[in-house]
CSV table of C-alpha atoms in Angstrom, one decimal:
chain,number,residue,atom,x,y,z
A,209,UNK,CA,-38.0,-35.6,-6.4
A,210,UNK,CA,-35.8,-32.7,-5.5
A,211,UNK,CA,-37.1,-30.3,-2.8
A,212,UNK,CA,-37.7,-26.7,-3.7
A,213,UNK,CA,-34.9,-24.4,-2.4
A,214,UNK,CA,-35.9,-22.4,0.6
A,215,UNK,CA,-36.2,-18.7,-0.3
A,216,UNK,CA,-33.8,-16.3,1.6
A,217,UNK,CA,-35.2,-14.4,4.6
A,218,UNK,CA,-33.4,-11.2,3.5
A,219,UNK,CA,-32.0,-9.5,0.4
A,220,UNK,CA,-29.8,-6.4,0.3
A,221,UNK,CA,-30.7,-3.9,-2.4
A,222,UNK,CA,-28.9,-0.7,-3.6
A,223,UNK,CA,-30.8,2.4,-2.7
A,224,UNK,CA,-31.0,5.8,-4.2
A,225,UNK,CA,-31.1,8.7,-1.8
A,226,UNK,CA,-33.5,10.9,-3.8
A,227,UNK,CA,-35.9,8.0,-4.6
A,228,UNK,CA,-35.7,6.2,-1.2
A,229,UNK,CA,-36.0,9.2,1.1
A,230,UNK,CA,-39.2,8.2,2.8
A,231,UNK,CA,-38.2,4.6,3.1
A,232,UNK,CA,-35.0,5.5,4.9
A,233,UNK,CA,-36.6,8.1,7.2
A,234,UNK,CA,-39.3,5.5,8.2
A,235,UNK,CA,-36.5,3.1,9.2
A,236,UNK,CA,-34.7,5.7,11.1
A,237,UNK,CA,-37.8,6.8,13.0
A,238,UNK,CA,-37.5,5.8,16.6
A,239,UNK,CA,-34.1,4.1,15.9
A,240,UNK,CA,-31.7,7.0,15.2
A,241,UNK,CA,-32.0,10.3,17.0
A,242,UNK,CA,-34.9,12.7,17.0
A,243,UNK,CA,-37.1,12.6,13.9
A,244,UNK,CA,-36.8,16.3,13.0
A,245,UNK,CA,-33.0,16.2,13.5
A,246,UNK,CA,-32.6,13.2,11.3
A,247,UNK,CA,-34.9,14.6,8.6
A,248,UNK,CA,-32.7,17.7,8.5
A,249,UNK,CA,-29.6,15.5,8.3
A,250,UNK,CA,-31.0,13.6,5.4
A,251,UNK,CA,-31.6,16.8,3.3
A,252,UNK,CA,-28.1,18.0,4.0
A,253,UNK,CA,-25.9,14.9,4.2
A,254,UNK,CA,-27.7,12.7,1.6
A,255,UNK,CA,-29.0,15.1,-0.9
A,256,UNK,CA,-26.6,18.1,-0.9
A,257,UNK,CA,-23.1,16.5,-0.4
A,258,UNK,CA,-20.7,18.1,-3.0
A,259,UNK,CA,-18.7,14.9,-3.1
A,260,UNK,CA,-21.5,12.8,-4.5
A,261,UNK,CA,-24.5,10.9,-3.2
A,262,UNK,CA,-23.8,8.4,-0.3
A,263,UNK,CA,-23.8,4.7,-1.0
A,264,UNK,CA,-27.1,3.5,0.3
A,265,UNK,CA,-28.1,-0.1,1.1
A,266,UNK,CA,-31.6,-1.3,2.0
A,267,UNK,CA,-32.5,-4.6,3.6
A,268,UNK,CA,-35.6,-6.3,2.2
A,269,UNK,CA,-37.5,-8.8,4.3
A,270,UNK,CA,-38.5,-11.3,1.5
A,271,UNK,CA,-41.6,-12.9,3.1
A,272,UNK,CA,-43.3,-9.5,3.7
A,273,UNK,CA,-41.6,-7.6,0.8
A,274,UNK,CA,-40.9,-4.7,3.2
A,275,UNK,CA,-37.6,-2.9,3.9
A,276,UNK,CA,-36.5,-3.5,7.5
A,277,UNK,CA,-33.0,-2.0,7.6
A,278,UNK,CA,-30.5,0.4,6.0
A,279,UNK,CA,-26.9,1.5,6.1
A,280,UNK,CA,-24.9,4.1,4.2
A,281,UNK,CA,-21.4,5.4,3.4
A,282,UNK,CA,-21.0,9.1,3.0
A,283,UNK,CA,-18.5,10.2,0.3
A,284,UNK,CA,-15.3,12.0,1.2
A,285,UNK,CA,-12.4,13.4,-0.8
A,286,UNK,CA,-9.2,12.1,0.5
A,287,UNK,CA,-5.6,12.8,-0.5
A,288,UNK,CA,-2.4,10.9,-0.3
A,289,UNK,CA,1.0,12.0,-1.7
A,290,UNK,CA,-0.7,14.2,-4.2
A,291,UNK,CA,-3.3,11.6,-5.3
A,292,UNK,CA,-6.9,12.1,-4.7
A,293,UNK,CA,-8.7,9.1,-3.2
A,294,UNK,CA,-12.4,8.2,-2.9
A,295,UNK,CA,-13.4,7.7,0.7
A,296,UNK,CA,-16.6,6.6,2.4
A,297,UNK,CA,-17.5,7.1,6.1
A,298,UNK,CA,-19.8,4.4,7.5
A,299,UNK,CA,-23.0,6.0,8.9
A,300,UNK,CA,-26.6,5.4,9.9
A,301,UNK,CA,-27.0,1.7,10.4
A,302,UNK,CA,-30.6,1.0,11.4
A,303,UNK,CA,-32.5,-2.3,11.6
A,304,UNK,CA,-36.0,-2.6,12.9
A,305,UNK,CA,-36.2,-4.2,16.4
A,306,UNK,CA,-37.8,-7.5,15.4
A,307,UNK,CA,-35.0,-8.0,12.8
A,308,UNK,CA,-32.0,-7.1,15.0
A,309,UNK,CA,-29.8,-10.2,14.9
A,310,UNK,CA,-26.2,-10.4,13.6
A,311,UNK,CA,-27.2,-11.6,10.2
A,312,UNK,CA,-29.1,-8.6,8.9
A,313,UNK,CA,-26.5,-6.1,10.1
A,314,UNK,CA,-23.7,-8.2,8.5
A,315,UNK,CA,-25.6,-8.3,5.3
A,316,UNK,CA,-26.0,-4.5,5.1
A,317,UNK,CA,-22.3,-4.0,5.8
A,318,UNK,CA,-21.4,-6.6,3.2
A,319,UNK,CA,-23.6,-4.8,0.8
A,320,UNK,CA,-21.7,-1.6,1.4
A,321,UNK,CA,-18.4,-3.4,0.8
A,322,UNK,CA,-19.7,-4.8,-2.5
A,323,UNK,CA,-20.9,-1.3,-3.6
A,324,UNK,CA,-17.7,0.3,-2.5
A,325,UNK,CA,-15.6,-2.1,-4.6
A,326,UNK,CA,-16.2,0.0,-7.7
A,327,UNK,CA,-17.2,3.3,-6.3
A,328,UNK,CA,-14.7,4.0,-3.5
A,329,UNK,CA,-11.1,3.3,-2.7
A,330,UNK,CA,-11.6,2.9,1.1
A,331,UNK,CA,-14.4,2.6,3.6
A,332,UNK,CA,-13.7,3.8,7.2
A,333,UNK,CA,-15.8,4.0,10.4
A,334,UNK,CA,-15.8,4.5,14.1
A,335,UNK,CA,-17.9,1.6,15.4
A,336,UNK,CA,-18.7,0.9,19.0
A,337,UNK,CA,-15.7,-1.1,20.5
A,338,UNK,CA,-18.1,-4.0,21.2
A,339,UNK,CA,-18.7,-4.2,17.4
A,340,UNK,CA,-14.9,-4.7,16.7
A,341,UNK,CA,-15.1,-8.5,16.2
A,342,UNK,CA,-17.9,-8.1,13.7
A,343,UNK,CA,-15.9,-5.6,11.6
A,344,UNK,CA,-12.8,-7.7,11.7
A,345,UNK,CA,-14.9,-10.7,10.6
A,346,UNK,CA,-16.0,-8.9,7.4
A,347,UNK,CA,-12.5,-7.7,6.4
A,348,UNK,CA,-12.0,-4.4,8.2
A,349,UNK,CA,-8.7,-3.7,9.9
A,350,UNK,CA,-8.4,-1.6,13.0
A,351,UNK,CA,-6.0,1.0,11.7
A,352,UNK,CA,-5.7,3.5,14.6
A,353,UNK,CA,-7.6,5.3,17.3
A,354,UNK,CA,-9.4,8.6,17.4
A,355,UNK,CA,-8.1,10.1,20.6
A,356,UNK,CA,-9.8,12.9,22.6
A,357,UNK,CA,-7.5,15.4,24.3
A,358,UNK,CA,-8.6,18.1,26.7
A,359,UNK,CA,-7.2,21.1,28.5
A,360,UNK,CA,-8.8,22.7,31.6
A,361,UNK,CA,-9.0,26.5,31.7
A,362,UNK,CA,-11.2,27.0,34.7
A,363,UNK,CA,-10.4,24.7,37.5
A,364,UNK,CA,-13.0,25.3,40.3
A,365,UNK,CA,-15.5,22.8,38.9
A,366,UNK,CA,-12.9,20.0,38.6
A,367,UNK,CA,-11.5,20.7,42.1
A,368,UNK,CA,-14.9,20.4,43.8
A,369,UNK,CA,-14.7,16.6,43.5
A,370,UNK,CA,-11.3,16.7,45.3
A,371,UNK,CA,-11.4,19.5,47.8
A,372,UNK,CA,-13.9,20.8,50.4
A,373,UNK,CA,-16.4,23.2,48.8
A,374,UNK,CA,-15.1,26.2,50.7
A,375,UNK,CA,-11.6,25.6,49.3
A,376,UNK,CA,-12.5,24.6,45.7
A,377,UNK,CA,-13.4,28.1,44.5
A,378,UNK,CA,-10.4,30.0,45.7
A,379,UNK,CA,-8.0,27.2,44.8
A,380,UNK,CA,-9.6,27.1,41.3
A,381,UNK,CA,-9.2,30.9,41.0
A,382,UNK,CA,-5.5,30.6,41.9
A,383,UNK,CA,-4.9,27.7,39.5
A,384,UNK,CA,-6.6,29.7,36.7
A,385,UNK,CA,-4.3,32.7,37.3
A,386,UNK,CA,-1.2,30.5,37.3
A,387,UNK,CA,-2.1,28.7,34.2
A,388,UNK,CA,-3.1,31.9,32.4
A,389,UNK,CA,0.2,33.5,33.2
A,390,UNK,CA,2.1,30.4,32.0
A,391,UNK,CA,0.2,30.5,28.7
A,392,UNK,CA,0.7,34.3,28.3
A,393,UNK,CA,4.5,33.8,28.9
A,394,UNK,CA,4.5,31.1,26.2
A,395,UNK,CA,2.8,33.5,23.7
A,396,UNK,CA,5.2,36.3,24.5
A,397,UNK,CA,8.2,34.2,23.5
A,398,UNK,CA,6.7,33.7,20.0
A,399,UNK,CA,5.8,36.0,17.2
A,400,UNK,CA,2.9,38.4,17.6
A,401,UNK,CA,-0.4,36.8,16.5
A,402,UNK,CA,-3.9,38.1,16.0
A,403,UNK,CA,-7.1,36.0,15.8
A,404,UNK,CA,-10.7,36.7,14.9
A,405,UNK,CA,-13.9,34.8,15.0
A,406,UNK,CA,-16.1,34.2,11.9
A,407,UNK,CA,-19.4,32.3,11.4
A,408,UNK,CA,-18.5,31.0,8.0
A,409,UNK,CA,-15.5,29.5,6.4
A,410,UNK,CA,-13.2,32.2,5.1
A,411,UNK,CA,-12.0,32.0,1.5
A,412,UNK,CA,-8.4,32.4,2.7
A,413,UNK,CA,-8.6,28.9,4.1
A,414,UNK,CA,-8.0,27.6,0.6
A,415,UNK,CA,-4.5,29.2,0.6
A,416,UNK,CA,-3.7,27.5,4.0
A,417,UNK,CA,-4.6,24.1,2.5
A,418,UNK,CA,-2.9,24.7,-0.8
A,419,UNK,CA,0.4,26.0,0.8
A,420,UNK,CA,0.6,23.4,3.6
A,421,UNK,CA,2.8,20.3,3.7
A,422,UNK,CA,0.5,17.2,3.4
A,423,UNK,CA,3.1,14.6,4.5
A,424,UNK,CA,2.5,10.9,3.9
A,425,UNK,CA,-0.8,10.4,5.7
A,426,UNK,CA,-4.1,9.7,4.1
A,427,UNK,CA,-6.4,12.6,5.0
A,428,UNK,CA,-9.5,14.5,3.9
A,429,UNK,CA,-9.2,17.5,1.7
A,430,UNK,CA,-9.6,20.6,3.9
A,431,UNK,CA,-10.5,23.3,1.5
A,432,UNK,CA,-13.2,26.0,1.9
A,433,UNK,CA,-15.7,24.2,-0.3
A,434,UNK,CA,-15.7,21.1,2.0
A,435,UNK,CA,-15.8,23.2,5.2
A,436,UNK,CA,-18.8,25.2,4.0
A,437,UNK,CA,-20.7,22.0,3.3
A,438,UNK,CA,-19.5,20.1,6.3
A,439,UNK,CA,-20.1,22.8,8.9
A,440,UNK,CA,-21.8,26.0,7.5
A,441,UNK,CA,-24.6,24.1,5.8
A,442,UNK,CA,-25.0,21.5,8.4
A,443,UNK,CA,-28.4,21.8,10.3
A,444,UNK,CA,-27.1,19.7,13.2
A,445,UNK,CA,-24.8,22.1,15.1
A,446,UNK,CA,-23.5,25.7,15.0
A,447,UNK,CA,-19.8,26.0,14.1
A,448,UNK,CA,-17.5,29.0,14.3
A,449,UNK,CA,-14.0,29.5,13.0
A,450,UNK,CA,-11.1,31.0,14.8
A,451,UNK,CA,-8.7,32.5,12.2
A,452,UNK,CA,-5.1,33.0,13.2
A,453,UNK,CA,-2.6,35.2,11.5
A,454,UNK,CA,0.5,37.2,12.2
A,455,UNK,CA,-0.2,40.7,13.6
A,456,UNK,CA,0.6,42.6,10.4
A,457,UNK,CA,-0.3,40.1,7.8
A,458,UNK,CA,-3.7,39.4,6.2
A,459,UNK,CA,-2.8,35.8,5.2
A,460,UNK,CA,-3.9,33.1,7.6
A,461,UNK,CA,-1.5,31.0,9.5
A,462,UNK,CA,-4.0,28.5,10.9
A,463,UNK,CA,-7.7,28.0,11.6
A,464,UNK,CA,-9.9,26.0,14.0
A,465,UNK,CA,-13.5,25.0,13.5
A,466,UNK,CA,-15.1,24.9,16.9
A,467,UNK,CA,-18.5,24.2,18.6
A,468,UNK,CA,-19.3,25.4,22.1
A,469,UNK,CA,-21.3,23.0,24.1
A,470,UNK,CA,-22.1,24.2,27.6
A,471,UNK,CA,-18.7,25.3,29.0
A,472,UNK,CA,-16.4,23.4,26.7
A,473,UNK,CA,-15.0,24.6,23.4
A,474,UNK,CA,-14.9,21.5,21.1
A,475,UNK,CA,-12.4,21.7,18.2
A,476,UNK,CA,-14.0,19.8,15.4
A,477,UNK,CA,-11.3,20.4,12.8
A,478,UNK,CA,-8.1,22.4,12.3
A,479,UNK,CA,-5.3,23.0,9.9
A,480,UNK,CA,-2.3,25.3,9.5
A,481,UNK,CA,0.5,26.2,7.1
A,482,UNK,CA,2.7,23.7,9.1
A,483,UNK,CA,0.4,21.0,7.9
A,484,UNK,CA,1.7,17.5,8.5
A,485,UNK,CA,4.5,18.9,10.7
A,486,UNK,CA,1.9,19.6,13.4
A,487,UNK,CA,-0.1,22.5,14.7
A,488,UNK,CA,2.4,24.9,16.2
A,489,UNK,CA,2.1,25.6,19.9
A,490,UNK,CA,1.8,29.3,19.2
A,491,UNK,CA,-1.4,28.7,17.2
A,492,UNK,CA,-2.8,26.4,19.9
A,493,UNK,CA,-1.9,29.1,22.4
A,494,UNK,CA,-4.0,31.6,20.5
A,495,UNK,CA,-6.9,29.2,20.6
A,496,UNK,CA,-6.6,28.9,24.4
A,497,UNK,CA,-6.4,32.7,24.7
A,498,UNK,CA,-9.6,33.1,22.6
A,499,UNK,CA,-11.4,30.3,24.6
A,500,UNK,CA,-10.4,31.9,27.9
A,501,UNK,CA,-11.8,35.2,26.7
A,502,UNK,CA,-15.1,33.5,25.8
A,503,UNK,CA,-15.3,32.2,29.4
A,504,UNK,CA,-14.9,28.5,28.4
A,505,UNK,CA,-14.0,26.1,31.2
A,506,UNK,CA,-12.1,23.7,28.9
A,507,UNK,CA,-11.0,23.0,25.3
A,508,UNK,CA,-11.2,19.6,23.8
A,509,UNK,CA,-10.1,18.1,20.4
A,510,UNK,CA,-10.3,14.7,18.8
A,511,UNK,CA,-7.6,13.5,16.4
A,512,UNK,CA,-6.0,10.4,14.9
A,513,UNK,CA,-2.5,11.8,14.3
A,514,UNK,CA,1.2,11.1,14.6
A,515,UNK,CA,3.4,12.2,17.5
A,516,UNK,CA,4.7,15.1,15.3
A,517,UNK,CA,1.2,16.3,14.5
A,518,UNK,CA,0.2,16.2,18.2
A,519,UNK,CA,3.2,18.1,19.5
A,520,UNK,CA,1.7,21.6,19.5
A,521,UNK,CA,-1.2,20.4,21.6
A,522,UNK,CA,0.9,18.4,24.0
A,523,UNK,CA,3.3,21.3,24.5
A,524,UNK,CA,0.3,23.2,26.0
A,525,UNK,CA,-0.7,20.4,28.3
A,526,UNK,CA,-3.6,18.7,26.5
A,527,UNK,CA,-4.1,15.3,28.0
A,528,UNK,CA,-5.8,12.2,26.7
A,529,UNK,CA,-9.4,11.7,28.0
A,530,UNK,CA,-10.6,8.8,25.8
A,531,UNK,CA,-10.2,7.0,22.5
A,532,UNK,CA,-12.3,5.2,19.9
A,533,UNK,CA,-11.1,2.6,17.3
A,534,UNK,CA,-10.9,3.5,13.7
A,535,UNK,CA,-11.6,0.7,11.1
A,536,UNK,CA,-10.7,0.7,7.4
A,537,UNK,CA,-11.3,-1.5,4.5
A,538,UNK,CA,-9.6,-0.8,1.2
A,539,UNK,CA,-11.2,-1.9,-2.0
A,540,UNK,CA,-7.9,-3.1,-3.5
A,541,UNK,CA,-5.3,-5.1,-1.6
A,542,UNK,CA,-2.7,-3.6,-4.0
A,543,UNK,CA,-3.5,0.0,-3.0
A,544,UNK,CA,-0.2,1.6,-1.8
A,545,UNK,CA,-2.1,4.1,0.4
A,546,UNK,CA,-3.4,1.2,2.5
A,547,UNK,CA,-0.1,1.0,4.3
A,548,UNK,CA,-0.1,4.7,5.1
A,549,UNK,CA,-1.1,6.3,8.4
A,550,UNK,CA,-4.4,8.2,8.8
A,551,UNK,CA,-5.0,11.8,9.9
A,552,UNK,CA,-8.5,12.2,11.2
A,553,UNK,CA,-10.5,14.7,13.3
A,554,UNK,CA,-14.1,14.9,14.4
A,555,UNK,CA,-14.9,16.4,11.0
A,556,UNK,CA,-14.2,13.1,9.4
A,557,UNK,CA,-17.4,11.7,10.9
A,558,UNK,CA,-20.8,12.5,9.7
A,559,UNK,CA,-22.0,14.8,12.4
């Protein structure tokens, strides 16, 4: 007599963001950030995304018939050589503590891969480096790194760890003056620029995107509709835009989406008419001037970009401060874009 097959411990089910809101929030509670913050994120990221609902997977514990885990992929519009691609950024993996073994997490990720096979062209994510072997095991490739660069504007704080206290402040003041003069000299050698701050994405950003050279990288569409959802409607952080133009021209040359945290101005996204040829040093210089006027001690930016695209930042002495791996998994092995490089910024994450 044949023995009855053992029922599985877990099953992965496709979720629906509108229907499964309370289930997902209950799984997040105590596992992913502050409850109020995550509730606000759900309303924005899961229910109001203009690119479509995220792919949502739920992990069912079969013996108890309760959901014990969840994972998602938020939709993104990507472009490559004039073609639009359907992207998904991996977000919000949560498994209840008593079920946190490798198996359940792998099942959720494999569920996303299966769901993405028809709905998306590529999944991408920024997992913890310790998770790299797991992602490689289920078919992801480490495509690149998201690198953080920083530039110090006010040096006294940084010199206190290297100099006696009585010397750090005057030495910092002197370093600030020298660096500011060097930056001013660089700006004088270029065309006259003007910049202005705004709290919402300006409609002229569409012209910057439309008229810019996109190159051969896979990248997110950076139009005003995306920016208004990604930043202006986000309840998670306050974002401002620095708009850069020539002195006697209304049309924009470049823009930066920034968030100020304590004394550092973090550039979350940027683009210019130069596009894939890289942000021009004169535009980065205008960002530094504006940050210095605000009293910021430093400026930072994260990007996955080619040497050409980094040149404007490197010309103004931004230095690497850290890096995170980027993993991708294309739904079709025959997709030509899979061989292309990526252009990514902090905006290509979920927060």
